[in-house]
Coordinates of C-alpha atoms in Angstrom, one line a residue:
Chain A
X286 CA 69.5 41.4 15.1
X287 CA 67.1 42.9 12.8
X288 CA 69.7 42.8 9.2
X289 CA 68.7 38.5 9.6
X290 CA 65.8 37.5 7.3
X291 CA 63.7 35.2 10.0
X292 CA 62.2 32.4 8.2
X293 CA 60.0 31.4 10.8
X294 CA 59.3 32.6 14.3
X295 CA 58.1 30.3 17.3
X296 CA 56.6 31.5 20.6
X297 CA 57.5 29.3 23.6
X298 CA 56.2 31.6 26.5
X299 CA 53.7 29.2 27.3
X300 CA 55.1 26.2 27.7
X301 CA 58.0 24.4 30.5
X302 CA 60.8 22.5 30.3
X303 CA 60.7 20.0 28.7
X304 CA 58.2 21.1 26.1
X305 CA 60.0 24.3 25.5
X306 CA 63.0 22.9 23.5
X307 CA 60.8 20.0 22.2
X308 CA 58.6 22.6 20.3
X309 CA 61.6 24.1 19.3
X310 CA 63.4 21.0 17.9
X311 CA 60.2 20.3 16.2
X312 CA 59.9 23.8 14.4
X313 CA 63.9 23.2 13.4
X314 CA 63.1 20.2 11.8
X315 CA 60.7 21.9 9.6
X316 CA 63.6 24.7 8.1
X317 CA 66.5 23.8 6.2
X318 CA 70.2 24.2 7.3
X319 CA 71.1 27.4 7.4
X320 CA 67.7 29.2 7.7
X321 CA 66.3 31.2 11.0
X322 CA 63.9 30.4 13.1
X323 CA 62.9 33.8 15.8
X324 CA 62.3 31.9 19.4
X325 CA 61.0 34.0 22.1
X326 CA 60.6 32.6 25.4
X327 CA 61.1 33.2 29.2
X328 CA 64.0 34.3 31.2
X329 CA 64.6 31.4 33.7
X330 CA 64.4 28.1 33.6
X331 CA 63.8 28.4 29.5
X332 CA 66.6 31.1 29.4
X333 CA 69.0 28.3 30.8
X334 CA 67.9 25.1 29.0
X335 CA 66.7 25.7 25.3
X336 CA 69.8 28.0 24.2
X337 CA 72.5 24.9 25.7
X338 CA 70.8 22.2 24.2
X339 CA 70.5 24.4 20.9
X340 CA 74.4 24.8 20.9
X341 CA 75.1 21.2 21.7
X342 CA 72.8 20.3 19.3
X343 CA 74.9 22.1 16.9
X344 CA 72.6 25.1 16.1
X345 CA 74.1 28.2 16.3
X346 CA 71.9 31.7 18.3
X347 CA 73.3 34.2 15.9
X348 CA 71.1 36.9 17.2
X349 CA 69.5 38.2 20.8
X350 CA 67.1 40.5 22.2
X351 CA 66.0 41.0 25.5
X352 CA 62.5 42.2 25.9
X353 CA 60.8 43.2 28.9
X354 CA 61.2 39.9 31.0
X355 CA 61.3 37.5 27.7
X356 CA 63.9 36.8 25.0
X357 CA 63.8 36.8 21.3
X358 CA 66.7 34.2 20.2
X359 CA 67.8 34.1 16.4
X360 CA 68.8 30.8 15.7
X361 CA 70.5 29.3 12.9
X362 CA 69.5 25.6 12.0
X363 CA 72.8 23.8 12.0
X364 CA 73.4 20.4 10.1
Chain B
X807 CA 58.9 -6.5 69.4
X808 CA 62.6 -5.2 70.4
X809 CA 65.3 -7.3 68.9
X810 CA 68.8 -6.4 70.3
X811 CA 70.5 -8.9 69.0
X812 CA 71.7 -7.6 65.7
X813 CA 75.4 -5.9 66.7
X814 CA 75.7 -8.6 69.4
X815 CA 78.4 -10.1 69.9
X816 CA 76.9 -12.8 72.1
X817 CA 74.7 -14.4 69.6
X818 CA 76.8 -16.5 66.8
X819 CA 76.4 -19.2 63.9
X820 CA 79.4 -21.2 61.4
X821 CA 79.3 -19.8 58.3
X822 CA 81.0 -21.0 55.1
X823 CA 82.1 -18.0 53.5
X824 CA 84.6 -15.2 54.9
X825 CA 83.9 -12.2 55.6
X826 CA 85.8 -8.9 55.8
X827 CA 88.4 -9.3 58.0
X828 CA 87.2 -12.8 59.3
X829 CA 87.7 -16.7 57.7
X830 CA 84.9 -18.6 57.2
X831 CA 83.7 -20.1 60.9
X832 CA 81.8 -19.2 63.8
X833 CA 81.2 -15.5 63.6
X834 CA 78.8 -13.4 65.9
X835 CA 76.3 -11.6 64.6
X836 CA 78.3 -8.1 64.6
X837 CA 81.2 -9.6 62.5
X838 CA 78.5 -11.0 59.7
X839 CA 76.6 -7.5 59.6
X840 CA 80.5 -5.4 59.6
X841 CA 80.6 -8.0 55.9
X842 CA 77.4 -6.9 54.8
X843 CA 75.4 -9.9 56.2
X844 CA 72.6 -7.6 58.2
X845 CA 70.7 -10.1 61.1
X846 CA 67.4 -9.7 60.6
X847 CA 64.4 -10.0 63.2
X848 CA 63.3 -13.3 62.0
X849 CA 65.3 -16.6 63.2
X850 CA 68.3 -17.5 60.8
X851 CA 67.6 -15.1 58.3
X852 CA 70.1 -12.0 57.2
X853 CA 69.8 -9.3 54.8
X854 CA 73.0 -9.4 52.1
X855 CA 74.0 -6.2 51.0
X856 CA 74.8 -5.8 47.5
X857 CA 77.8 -3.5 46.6
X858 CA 76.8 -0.9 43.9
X859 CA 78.7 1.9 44.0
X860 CA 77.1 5.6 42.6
X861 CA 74.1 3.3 42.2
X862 CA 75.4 1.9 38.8
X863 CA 74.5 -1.5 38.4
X864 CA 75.1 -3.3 34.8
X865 CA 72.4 -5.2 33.9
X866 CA 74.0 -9.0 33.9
X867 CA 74.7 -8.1 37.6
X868 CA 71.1 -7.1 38.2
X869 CA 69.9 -9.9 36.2
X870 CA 72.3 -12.8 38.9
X871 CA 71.1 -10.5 42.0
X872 CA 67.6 -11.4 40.5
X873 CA 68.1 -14.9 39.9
X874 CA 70.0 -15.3 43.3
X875 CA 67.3 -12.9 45.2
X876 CA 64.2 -15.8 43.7
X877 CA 66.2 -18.7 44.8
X878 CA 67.4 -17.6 48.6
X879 CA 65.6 -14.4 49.3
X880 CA 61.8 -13.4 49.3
X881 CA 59.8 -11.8 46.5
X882 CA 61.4 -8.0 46.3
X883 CA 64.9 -6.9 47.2
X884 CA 65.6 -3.7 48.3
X885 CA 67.6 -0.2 47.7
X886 CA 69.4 0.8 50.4
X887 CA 69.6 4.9 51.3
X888 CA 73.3 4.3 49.9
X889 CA 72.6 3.1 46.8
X890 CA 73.3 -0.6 47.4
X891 CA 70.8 -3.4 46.2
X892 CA 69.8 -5.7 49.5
X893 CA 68.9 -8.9 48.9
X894 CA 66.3 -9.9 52.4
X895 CA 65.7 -13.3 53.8
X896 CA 68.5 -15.2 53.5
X897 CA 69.3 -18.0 55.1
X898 CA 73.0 -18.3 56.6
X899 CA 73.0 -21.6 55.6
X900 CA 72.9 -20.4 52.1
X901 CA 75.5 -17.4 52.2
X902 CA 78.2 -20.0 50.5
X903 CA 75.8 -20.6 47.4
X904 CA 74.6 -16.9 47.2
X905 CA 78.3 -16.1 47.5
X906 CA 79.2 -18.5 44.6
X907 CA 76.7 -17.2 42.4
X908 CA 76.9 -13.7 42.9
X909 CA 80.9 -14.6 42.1
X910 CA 80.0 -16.1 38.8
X911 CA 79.5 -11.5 37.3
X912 CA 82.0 -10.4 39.7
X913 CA 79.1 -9.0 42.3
X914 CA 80.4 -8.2 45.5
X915 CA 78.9 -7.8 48.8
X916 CA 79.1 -4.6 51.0
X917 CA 80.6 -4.0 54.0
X918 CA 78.9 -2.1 57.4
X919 CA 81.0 -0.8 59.8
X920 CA 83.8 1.2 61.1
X921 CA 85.3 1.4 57.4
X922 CA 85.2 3.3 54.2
X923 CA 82.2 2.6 52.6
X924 CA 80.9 2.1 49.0
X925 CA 80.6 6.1 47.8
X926 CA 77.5 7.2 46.5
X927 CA 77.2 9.6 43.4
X928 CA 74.7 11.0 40.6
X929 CA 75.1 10.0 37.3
X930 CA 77.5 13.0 36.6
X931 CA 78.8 14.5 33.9
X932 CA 78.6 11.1 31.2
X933 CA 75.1 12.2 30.4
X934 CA 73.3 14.4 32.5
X935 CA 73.4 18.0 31.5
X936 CA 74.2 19.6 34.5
X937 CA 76.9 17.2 35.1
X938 CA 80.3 19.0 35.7
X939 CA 82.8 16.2 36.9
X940 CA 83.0 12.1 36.2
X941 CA 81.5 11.3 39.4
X942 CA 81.3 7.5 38.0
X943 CA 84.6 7.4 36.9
X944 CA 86.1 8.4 40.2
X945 CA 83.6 6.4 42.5
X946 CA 85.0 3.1 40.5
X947 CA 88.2 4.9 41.3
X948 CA 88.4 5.5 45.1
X949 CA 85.9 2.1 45.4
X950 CA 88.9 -0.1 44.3
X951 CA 91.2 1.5 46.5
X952 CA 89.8 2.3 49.3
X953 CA 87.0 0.0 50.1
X954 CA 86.9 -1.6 53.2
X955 CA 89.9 0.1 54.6
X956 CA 89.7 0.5 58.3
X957 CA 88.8 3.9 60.7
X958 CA 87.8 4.7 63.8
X959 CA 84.0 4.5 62.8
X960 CA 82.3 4.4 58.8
X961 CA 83.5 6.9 56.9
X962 CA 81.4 7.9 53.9
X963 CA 82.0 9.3 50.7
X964 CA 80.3 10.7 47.7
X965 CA 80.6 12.3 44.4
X966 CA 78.2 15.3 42.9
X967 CA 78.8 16.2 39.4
X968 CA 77.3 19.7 40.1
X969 CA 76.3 22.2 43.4
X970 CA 72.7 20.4 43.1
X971 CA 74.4 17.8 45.2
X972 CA 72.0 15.4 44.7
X973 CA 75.0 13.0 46.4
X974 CA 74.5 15.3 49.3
X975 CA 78.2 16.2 49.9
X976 CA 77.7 18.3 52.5
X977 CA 76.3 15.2 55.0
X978 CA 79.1 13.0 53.9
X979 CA 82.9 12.3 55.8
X980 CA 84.4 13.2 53.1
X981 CA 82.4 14.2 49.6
X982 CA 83.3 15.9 46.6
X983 CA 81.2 18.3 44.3
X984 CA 81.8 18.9 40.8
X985 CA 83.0 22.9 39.8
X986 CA 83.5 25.0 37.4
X987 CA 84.8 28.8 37.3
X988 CA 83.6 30.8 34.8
X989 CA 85.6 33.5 32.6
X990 CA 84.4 35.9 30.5
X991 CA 86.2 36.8 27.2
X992 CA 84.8 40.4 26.3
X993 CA 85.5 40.6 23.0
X994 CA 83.7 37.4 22.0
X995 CA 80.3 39.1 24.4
X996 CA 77.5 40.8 22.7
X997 CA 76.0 42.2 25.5
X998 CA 72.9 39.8 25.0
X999 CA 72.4 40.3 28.7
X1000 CA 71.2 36.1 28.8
X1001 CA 73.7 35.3 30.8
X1002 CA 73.1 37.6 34.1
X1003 CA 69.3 36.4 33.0
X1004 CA 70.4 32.5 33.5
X1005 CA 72.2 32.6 36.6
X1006 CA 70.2 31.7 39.5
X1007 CA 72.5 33.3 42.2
X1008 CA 72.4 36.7 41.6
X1009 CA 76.4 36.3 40.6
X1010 CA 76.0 38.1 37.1
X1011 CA 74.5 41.8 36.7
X1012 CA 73.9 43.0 33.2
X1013 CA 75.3 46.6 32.1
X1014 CA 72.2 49.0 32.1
X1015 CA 74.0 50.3 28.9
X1016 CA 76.4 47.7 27.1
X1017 CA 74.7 44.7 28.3
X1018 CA 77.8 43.2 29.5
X1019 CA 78.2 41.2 32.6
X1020 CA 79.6 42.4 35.9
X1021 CA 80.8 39.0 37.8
X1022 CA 80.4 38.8 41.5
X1023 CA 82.7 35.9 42.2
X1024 CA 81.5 35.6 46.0
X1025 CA 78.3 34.5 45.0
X1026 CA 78.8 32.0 42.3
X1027 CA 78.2 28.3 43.0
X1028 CA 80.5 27.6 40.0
X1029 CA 77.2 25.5 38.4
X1030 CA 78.2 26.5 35.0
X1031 CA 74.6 27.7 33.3
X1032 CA 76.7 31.4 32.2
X1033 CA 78.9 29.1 30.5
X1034 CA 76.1 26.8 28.7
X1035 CA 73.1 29.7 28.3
X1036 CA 75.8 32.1 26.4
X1037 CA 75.0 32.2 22.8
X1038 CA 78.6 33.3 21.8
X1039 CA 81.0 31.1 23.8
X1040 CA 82.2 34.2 25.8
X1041 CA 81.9 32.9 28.9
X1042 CA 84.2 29.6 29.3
X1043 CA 85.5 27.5 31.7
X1044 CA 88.3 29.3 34.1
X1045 CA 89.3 26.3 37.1
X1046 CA 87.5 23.0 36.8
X1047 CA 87.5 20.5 39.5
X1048 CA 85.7 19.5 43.1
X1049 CA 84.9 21.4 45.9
X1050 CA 86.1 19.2 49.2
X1051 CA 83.6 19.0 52.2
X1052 CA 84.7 17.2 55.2
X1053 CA 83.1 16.1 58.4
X1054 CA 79.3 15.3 57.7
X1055 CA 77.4 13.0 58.7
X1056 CA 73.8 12.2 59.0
X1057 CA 72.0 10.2 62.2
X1058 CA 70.2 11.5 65.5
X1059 CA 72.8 14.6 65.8
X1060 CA 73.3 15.6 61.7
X1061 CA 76.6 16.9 61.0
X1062 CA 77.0 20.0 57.4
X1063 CA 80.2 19.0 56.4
X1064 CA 82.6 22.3 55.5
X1065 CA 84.4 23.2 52.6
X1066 CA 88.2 23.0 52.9
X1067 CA 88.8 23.2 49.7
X1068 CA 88.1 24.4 46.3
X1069 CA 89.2 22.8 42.6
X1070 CA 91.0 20.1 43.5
X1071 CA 91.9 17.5 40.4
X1072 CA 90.5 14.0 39.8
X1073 CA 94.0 12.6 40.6
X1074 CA 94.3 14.8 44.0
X1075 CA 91.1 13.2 45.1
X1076 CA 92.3 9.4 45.9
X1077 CA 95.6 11.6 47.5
X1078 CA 93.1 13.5 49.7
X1079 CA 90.9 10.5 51.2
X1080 CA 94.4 8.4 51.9
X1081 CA 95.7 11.3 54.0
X1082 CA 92.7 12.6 55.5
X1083 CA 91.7 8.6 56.7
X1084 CA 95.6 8.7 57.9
X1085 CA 94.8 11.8 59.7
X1086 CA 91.3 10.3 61.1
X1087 CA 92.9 7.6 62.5
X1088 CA 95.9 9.3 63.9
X1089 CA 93.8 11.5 65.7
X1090 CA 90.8 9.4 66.5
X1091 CA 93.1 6.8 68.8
X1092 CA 91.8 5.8 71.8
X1093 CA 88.7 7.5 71.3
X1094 CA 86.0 4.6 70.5
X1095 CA 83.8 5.0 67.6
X1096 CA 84.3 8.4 66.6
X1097 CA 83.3 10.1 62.9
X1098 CA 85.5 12.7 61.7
X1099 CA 83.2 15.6 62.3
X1100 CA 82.9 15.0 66.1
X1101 CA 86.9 15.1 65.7
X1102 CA 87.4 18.4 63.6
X1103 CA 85.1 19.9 66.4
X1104 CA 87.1 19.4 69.1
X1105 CA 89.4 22.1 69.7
X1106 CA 92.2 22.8 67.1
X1107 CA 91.0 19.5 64.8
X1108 CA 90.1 21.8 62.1
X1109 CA 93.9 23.6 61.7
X1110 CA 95.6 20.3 62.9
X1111 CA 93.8 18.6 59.7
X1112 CA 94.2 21.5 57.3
X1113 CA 98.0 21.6 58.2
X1114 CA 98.9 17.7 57.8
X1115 CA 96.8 18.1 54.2
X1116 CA 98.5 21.8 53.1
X1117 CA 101.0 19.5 51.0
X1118 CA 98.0 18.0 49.1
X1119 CA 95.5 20.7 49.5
X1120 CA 98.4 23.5 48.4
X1121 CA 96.7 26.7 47.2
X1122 CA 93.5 25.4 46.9
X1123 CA 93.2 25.2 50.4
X1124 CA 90.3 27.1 51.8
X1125 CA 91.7 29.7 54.4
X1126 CA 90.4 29.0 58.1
X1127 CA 87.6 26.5 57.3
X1128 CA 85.0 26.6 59.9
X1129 CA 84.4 22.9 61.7
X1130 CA 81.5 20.8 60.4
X1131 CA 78.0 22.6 62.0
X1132 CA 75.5 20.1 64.2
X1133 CA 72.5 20.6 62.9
X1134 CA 69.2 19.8 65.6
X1135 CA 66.6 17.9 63.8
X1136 CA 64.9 17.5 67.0
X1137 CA 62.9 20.8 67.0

């Protein structure tokens, strides 16, 4: 996980569904395609929505870390 | 006040339109109520029940039931625990008109009684994430074929598109829940450990080393969140298709339906309810108004059942299913 250059990095550890993959749709729309934005939330309820509504929003989680009971996700902004 | 009158069969009035079973005529108040023509309390007036099956209703319908409901009803209608729209204080001498009108976008009205009923389902998998099966598609499905077909008592069916159940499966006749059965691909896993993070049953323990899963099939629900949380597509859908619960029922005694079987198809279901109603009423002769549940308790039911479905149930069959449970809600 750490060879990807992370072009910006978003904390959602705070917030619930459905703010949690609002704030990260919002932060995506601020990169370009193909750039990576860090997200670390929650395991849970976080854990199971924000990284399937990524995917079928066509981003792609090209790199994971668990940490403690939180999760950094690397995702890729997709088209 | 008490009003007994509303199954009577005593207590009659000529109506225009036909209804289930019966020709337009004189028809007691039971007969009206079995065609969805509920007797209310106050003189001449009757509740008409609105079919809407899984609670979809398009809006030009909506819009006539609207129209009809200002015209012949009061000012509200009202959503039925079954997802049907009722349309209060009608007058009988209207049912002909409200008929008629409710004709004009193909609106139908719902049947009561000792029938199969309009299923109920959530809005499954067309939309809503956690949707697993086309609970829609297959409630227009068995509605067409099967509504109003004749038992020993109502028999009630419903669709969940996931093991939420908000369709309540388990406290149905005969219900069906949406499943999936995942399978992991280990070369495509990274050991992210999110997976045994997302699942909410304990089914998934992460490697303390690799990080990889170790799947405890007893425990999954089948809900699919291993499948959608995993960033690398290694866990993917193994069997698809409905779990089978039989023999619920709500009321003063509550029935939990049990499961009898496990991934059946979407064309096996309409197979299922004709020869489980076949079974019902085989079985249910001479025995008044009996729901399957009470049946498949009675000794044997329960391997009399599975054995005239093992043809349509085949290896999905669930092995020994226990009968329904009765459930006291009086304590």
């Amino acid at each position: 996980m750490s060879d990807i250059k992370v072009d910006a990095v978003l904390d959602i550890t705070n917030e619930v569904c459905p703010m949690t993959f609002v704030k990260t749709k919002l932060k995506l729309e601020t990169l370009e395609t193909g750039q990576h934005l860090e997200v670390i939330l929650n395991d849970g309820e976080p854990l199971r929505n924000v990284p399937r509504s990524l995917k079928e929003e066509g981003h792609r989680i090209v790199g994971t870390k668990k940490d403690g009971t939180k999760f950094h996700l690397i995702v890729e902004k997709g088209m | 006040m008490l009003d007994h009158n509303i199954e009577d069969e005593k207590y009659k009035v000529e109506v225009t339109v036909p209804v289930i079973g019966k020709s337009a005529g004189v028809l007691s108040f039971n007969d009206l109520k079995t065609g969805g023509y509920i007797k209310q309390r106050q003189k001449d007036k009757f509740t008409v029940r609105c079919m809407v099956p899984g609670g979809r209703l398009p809006i030009k319908k909506l819009k006539k039931i609207v129209e009809v409901a200002e015209k012949y009803g009061a000012d509200y209608v009202h959503l039925s625990i079954r997802q049907s729209l009722e349309i209060p204080y009608v007058d009988y001498h209207n049912f002909d008109k409200v008929v008629a009108e409710l004709s004009e976008v193909d609106q139908k009205v719902a049947s009561c009684g000792p029938r199969v009923r309009v299923p109920t389902a959530c809005s499954g998998c067309e939309y809503n994430p956690n949707g697993l099966s086309d609970t829609q598609g297959l409630t227009k499905v068995v509605n067409d074929k099967f509504f109003g077909a004749e038992c020993n008592h109502k028999f009630k069916t419903s669709f969940s598109g996931c093991p939420i159940d908000c369709a309540r499966t388990s406290e149905m006749d005969l219900a069906f829940q949406g499943a999936v059965f995942p399978e992991w691909e280990e070369e495509k896993c990274t050991g992210c450990r999110i997976c045994a993070s997302a699942c909410q049953e304990d089914a998934i323990h992460d490697h303390p080393e690799t990080g990889e899963p170790i799947f405890f099939p007893d425990k999954c629900l089948y809900c699919a969140d291993c499948i959608r949380a995993c960033p690398t597509e290694a866990w993917v859908s193994g069997k698809t298709g409905h779990i089978v619960r039989i023999g619920g029922k709500h009321g003063r005694h509550p029935f939990k339906g049990s499961v009898v079987a496990k991934f059946v198809s979407d064309e096996d279901v309409p197979v299922i309810i004709e020869k489980t109603v076949e079974w019902y009423n085989k079985h249910g002769v001479g025995k008044g108004r009996i729901r399957i549940g009470t049946l498949l308790r009675e000794e044997g039911m329960m391997q009399s059942y599975m054995e005239h479905m093992k043809d349509v149930f085949k290896d999905k069959a669930v092995k020994d299913p226990k009968p329904p449970l009765e459930i006291n809600i009086q304590e």
